[in-house]
Every structure is written in C-alpha cells, then in structure tokens.
XYZ file of C-alpha atoms in Angstrom:
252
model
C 1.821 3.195 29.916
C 0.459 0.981 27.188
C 2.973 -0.365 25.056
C 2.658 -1.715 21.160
C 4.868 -3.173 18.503
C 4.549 -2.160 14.735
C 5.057 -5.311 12.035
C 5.128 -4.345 8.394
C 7.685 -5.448 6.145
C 8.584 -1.654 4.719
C 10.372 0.365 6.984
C 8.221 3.604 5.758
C 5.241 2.269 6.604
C 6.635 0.935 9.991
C 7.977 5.212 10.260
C 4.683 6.600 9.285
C 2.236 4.368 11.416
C 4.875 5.160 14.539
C 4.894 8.877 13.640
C 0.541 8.989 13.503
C 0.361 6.451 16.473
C 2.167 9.375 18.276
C 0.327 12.033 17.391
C -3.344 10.457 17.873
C -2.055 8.652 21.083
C 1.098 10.313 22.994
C 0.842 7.846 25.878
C 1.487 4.511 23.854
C 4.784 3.579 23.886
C 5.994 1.327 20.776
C 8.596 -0.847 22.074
C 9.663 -3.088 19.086
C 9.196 -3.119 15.376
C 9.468 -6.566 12.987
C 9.517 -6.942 8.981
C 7.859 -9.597 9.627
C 5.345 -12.455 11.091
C 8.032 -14.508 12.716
C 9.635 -11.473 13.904
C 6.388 -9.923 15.355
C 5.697 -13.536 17.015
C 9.329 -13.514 18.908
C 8.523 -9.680 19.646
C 5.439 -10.539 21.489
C 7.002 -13.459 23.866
C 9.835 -11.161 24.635
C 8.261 -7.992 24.919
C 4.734 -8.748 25.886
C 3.177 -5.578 24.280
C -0.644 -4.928 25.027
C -1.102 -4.212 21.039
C 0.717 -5.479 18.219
C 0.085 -3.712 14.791
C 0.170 -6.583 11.929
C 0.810 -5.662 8.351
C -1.607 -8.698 7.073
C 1.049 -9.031 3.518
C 4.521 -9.666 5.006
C 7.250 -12.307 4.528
C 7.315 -15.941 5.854
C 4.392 -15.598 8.142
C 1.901 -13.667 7.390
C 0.116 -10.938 9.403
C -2.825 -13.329 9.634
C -0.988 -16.570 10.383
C 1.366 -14.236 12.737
C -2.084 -13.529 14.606
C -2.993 -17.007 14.841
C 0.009 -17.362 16.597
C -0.205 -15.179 19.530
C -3.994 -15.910 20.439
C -4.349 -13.663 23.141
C -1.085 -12.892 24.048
C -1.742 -9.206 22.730
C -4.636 -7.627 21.073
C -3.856 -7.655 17.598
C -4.747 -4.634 15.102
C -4.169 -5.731 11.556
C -3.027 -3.340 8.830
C -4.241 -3.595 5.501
C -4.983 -1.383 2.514
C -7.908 -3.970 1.571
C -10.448 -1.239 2.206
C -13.068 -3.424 0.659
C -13.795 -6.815 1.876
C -11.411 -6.304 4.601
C -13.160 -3.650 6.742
C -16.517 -5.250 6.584
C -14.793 -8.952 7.783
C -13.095 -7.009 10.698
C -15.937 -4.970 11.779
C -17.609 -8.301 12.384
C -14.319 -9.949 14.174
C -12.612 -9.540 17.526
C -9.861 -7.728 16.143
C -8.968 -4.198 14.860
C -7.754 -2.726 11.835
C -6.217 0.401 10.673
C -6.160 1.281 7.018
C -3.277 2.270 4.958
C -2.282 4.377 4.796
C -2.847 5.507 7.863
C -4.789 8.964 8.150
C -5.143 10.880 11.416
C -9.260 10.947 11.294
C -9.157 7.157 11.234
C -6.691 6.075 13.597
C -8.528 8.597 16.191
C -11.647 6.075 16.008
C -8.919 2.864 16.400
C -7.053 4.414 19.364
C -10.594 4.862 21.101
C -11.510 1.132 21.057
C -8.100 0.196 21.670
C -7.949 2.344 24.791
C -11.851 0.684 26.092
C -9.872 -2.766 25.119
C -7.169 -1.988 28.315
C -9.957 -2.679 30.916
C -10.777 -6.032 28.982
C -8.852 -9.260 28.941
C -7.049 -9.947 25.197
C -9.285 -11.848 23.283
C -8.314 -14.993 21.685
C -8.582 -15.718 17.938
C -11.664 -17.711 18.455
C -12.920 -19.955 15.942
C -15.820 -17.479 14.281
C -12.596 -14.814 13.923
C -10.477 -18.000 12.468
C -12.751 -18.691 9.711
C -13.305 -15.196 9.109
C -9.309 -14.297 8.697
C -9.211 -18.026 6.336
C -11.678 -16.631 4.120
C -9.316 -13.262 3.853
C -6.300 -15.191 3.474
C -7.669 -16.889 1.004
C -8.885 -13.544 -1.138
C -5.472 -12.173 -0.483
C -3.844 -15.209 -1.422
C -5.129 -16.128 -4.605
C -4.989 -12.383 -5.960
C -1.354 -10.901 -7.678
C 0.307 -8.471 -5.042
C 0.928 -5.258 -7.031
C 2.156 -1.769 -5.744
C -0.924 0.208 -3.886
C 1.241 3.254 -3.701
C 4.197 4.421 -5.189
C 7.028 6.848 -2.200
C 7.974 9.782 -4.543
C 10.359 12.832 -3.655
C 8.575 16.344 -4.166
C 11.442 19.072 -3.399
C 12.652 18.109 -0.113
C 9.090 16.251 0.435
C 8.734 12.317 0.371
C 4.992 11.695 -0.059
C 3.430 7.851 -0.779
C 0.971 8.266 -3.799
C -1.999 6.146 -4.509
C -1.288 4.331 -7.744
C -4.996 5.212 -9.090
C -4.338 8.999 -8.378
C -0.849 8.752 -10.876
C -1.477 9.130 -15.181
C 1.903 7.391 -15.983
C 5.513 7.107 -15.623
C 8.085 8.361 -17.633
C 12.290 7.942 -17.392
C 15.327 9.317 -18.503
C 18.368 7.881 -17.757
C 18.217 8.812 -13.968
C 14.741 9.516 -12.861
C 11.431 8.506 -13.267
C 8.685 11.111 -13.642
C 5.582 10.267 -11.943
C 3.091 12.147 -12.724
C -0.680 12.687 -11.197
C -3.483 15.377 -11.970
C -2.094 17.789 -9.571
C 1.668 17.587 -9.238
C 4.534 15.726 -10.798
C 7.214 13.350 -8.228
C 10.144 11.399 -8.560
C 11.765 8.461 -7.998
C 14.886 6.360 -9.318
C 12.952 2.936 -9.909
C 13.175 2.301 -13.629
C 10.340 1.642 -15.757
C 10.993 -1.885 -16.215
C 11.042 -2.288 -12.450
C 7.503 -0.480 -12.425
C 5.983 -2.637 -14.907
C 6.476 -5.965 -13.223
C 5.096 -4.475 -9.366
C 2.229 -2.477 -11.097
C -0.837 -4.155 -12.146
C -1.218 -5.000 -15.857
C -4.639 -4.390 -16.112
C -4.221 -0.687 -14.392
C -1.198 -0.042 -16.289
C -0.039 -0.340 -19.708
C 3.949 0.106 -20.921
C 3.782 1.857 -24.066
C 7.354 2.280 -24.569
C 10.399 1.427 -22.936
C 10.548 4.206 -20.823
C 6.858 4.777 -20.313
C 3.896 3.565 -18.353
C 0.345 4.635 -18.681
C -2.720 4.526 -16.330
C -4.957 3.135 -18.592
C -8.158 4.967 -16.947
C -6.063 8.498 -18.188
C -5.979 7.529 -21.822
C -8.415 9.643 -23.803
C -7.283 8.733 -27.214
C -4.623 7.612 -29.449
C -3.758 9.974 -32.329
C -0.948 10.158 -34.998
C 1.885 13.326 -35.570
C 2.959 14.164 -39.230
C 6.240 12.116 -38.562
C 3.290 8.860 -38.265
C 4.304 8.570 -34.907
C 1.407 7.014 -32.706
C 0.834 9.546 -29.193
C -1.414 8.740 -26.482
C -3.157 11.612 -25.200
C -4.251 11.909 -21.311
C -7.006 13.460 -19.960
C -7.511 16.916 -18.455
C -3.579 17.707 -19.772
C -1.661 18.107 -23.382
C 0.247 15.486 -22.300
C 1.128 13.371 -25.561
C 2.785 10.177 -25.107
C 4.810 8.434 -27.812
C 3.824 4.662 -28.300
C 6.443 2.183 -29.431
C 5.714 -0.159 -32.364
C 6.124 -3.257 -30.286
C 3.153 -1.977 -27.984
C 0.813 -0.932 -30.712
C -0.874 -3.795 -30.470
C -2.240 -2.965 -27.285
C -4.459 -0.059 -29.088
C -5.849 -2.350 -31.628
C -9.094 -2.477 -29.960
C -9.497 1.600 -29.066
C-alpha cells in the first residue's frame, strides 16, 4: 500500500486533508502527521513515506525549506491556499500541490498523478524547482500572514469559512457572531483577537465588539439618537460605529 504523512501546523486541517485523502484514495495509508517542518523532516527518515503532504506556512521550518530537506526521499505535495501565483509556479515544478482547502473534485486530479508518480523514481528538488520555490518563499515571506478562513460552529456543524464570503463579526460577552450572506456561525474568539489575525485592509473594527468586511459596506447613515450605523449590503443589517473609529469613514 502507498503510505503518506500529512504536515500542517493546525490539527483541523491535518483532520480534514486525512478525512478527503480517504475518501478520493482508500488505499493510501497516512502513517504520521507533524505541526511542523522539522517534524515532517524526522517523519520522513523514520517512516520513509512515498508522499509527504507539506503545509508550505508552518513553524520553524517551513513547508518549502522542509522540502528542500528531503530531496527525494519522498515525493512532496505542498499545501497552500495561494491559489494565485502558487498554482501556476507548481504546475511548472516537479512537485504537487493541493489547494486549501481541500475539495473532493481537486484532490481526485492530485491522487491521479500521484498514483502515475509510484512507477517513477522520487524526484529531487532540482535546481529549476529550487529557484522556483525561492521566488515563492520570497512572495510568502515578505507578505503579513492573516486568517484565510475562519472554523465556526453551525448547530452541531463545524464548517471553515472563507474570510471573503463573511460581512463582519459581532460579540457579546461569550460568542462571536459571524456572519456571511447565507447563514450566521459562531465562535468564542473575541473581537480583539480577530482584528489582529484578519487583514486590515479586508477588515475594518468599527467598535469594540465589531468587525466589518469592508467590501459589505454600502453606506454609512445616522439614527435620530446621532448615532453613526453602517449598513451592509443585500441585508438590514445596521451596524453601530464607535466615535474612536469614525475616522475611518471620513473619506466615504
């Protein structure tokens, strides 16, 4: 049977990618997990998987110096949700990639090269592939790490929600509301927590207990108490703005 380990840092993305490798590919069997590139590096002498999934943003080593690492000691598949520039430098590479999060349709094309990559020897990280994964780094590197999804409870559900897809956050003092077009989650990460992992330029704190997607702001208007209330788009939503953020509507 072909075997695999699974590196990523967070333990529900570790769950998820073992739960979808399952499904699209019963046969592999995932014999280790790390949280991160030192761990995965020690996995691989150890264990000597055939694949090793690589989260490319994890602690101490990276996924990327991780793979630098173990050559061709086991085909490496990095994991990355830098859809962007990512894909189109690993389509060009001798590696493989699987997006996150990981969706069944995908990981269905990934498992097919992986399984015409048995019959092959492991490639090493040559020098073209090298340069290539520098230049990533170096993107990746040089740009703020914010939160690319946000794990929410829905009833009994946990679901992980792309942070584009949510209008804001709100708390009381035990929950925080997040809310999207379609449904509204929760989770017990306070607000203040929230606005130094989400990306200031996506999302602006209004008030202490509120966050807004800044792309879900249709205007700013004013009740007959003279309090100032964002509105949001496509709902009646109105969200009260503290005087110490006002500023940020000076422009609108």
């Amino acid at each position: 049977m072909p075997t695999a380990i699974i590196a990523d840092d967070e333990r529900l993305m570790r769950d998820q990618l073992r739960l979808r490798l399952g499904q699209a590919w019963p046969e592999l069997e995932i014999i280790g997990e790390a949280k991160n590139g030192d761990e995965a590096i020690e996995l691989v002498d150890q264990l000597k998987p055939d694949f090793t999934f690589l989260d490319i943003r994890m602690p101490g080593k990276t996924g990327l110096e991780a793979a630098q690492v173990i050559g061709n000691k086991s085909r490496i598949v990095f994991v990355t949700a830098y859809d962007s520039h990512a894909v189109e430098a690993f389509e060009r590479g001798a590696v493989d990639y699987v997006l996150k999060p990981p969706e069944h349709e995908r990981l269905l094309i990934t498992v097919d090269r992986l399984k015409s990559h048995l019959i092959q020897p492991a490639q090493d990280v040559n020098s073209s592939v090298t340069a290539m994964l520098a230049q990533l780094a170096q993107k990746i590197t040089t740009k703020p790490s914010y939160l690319q999804w946000i794990q929410a409870s829905i009833g009994q559900d946990l679901r992980m929600i792309p942070v584009e897809e949510i209008l804001f956050f709100r708390s009381d003092e035990k929950y925080t509301c997040v809310q999207t077009a379609k449904y509204e989650a929760l989770i017990r990460k306070p607000v203040r927590d929230l606005a130094e992992e989400l990306d200031p330029s996506l999302f602006w704190q209004i008030h202490r207990a509120t966050l807004v997607n800044v792309n879900a702001i249709e205007g700013v208007t004013r009740d007959i108490r003279g309090r100032h209330l964002v509105m949001i788009k496509g709902t009646s939503d109105k969200l009260e703005v503290s005087r110490s953020f006002l500023h940020l509507f000076k422009q609108m």
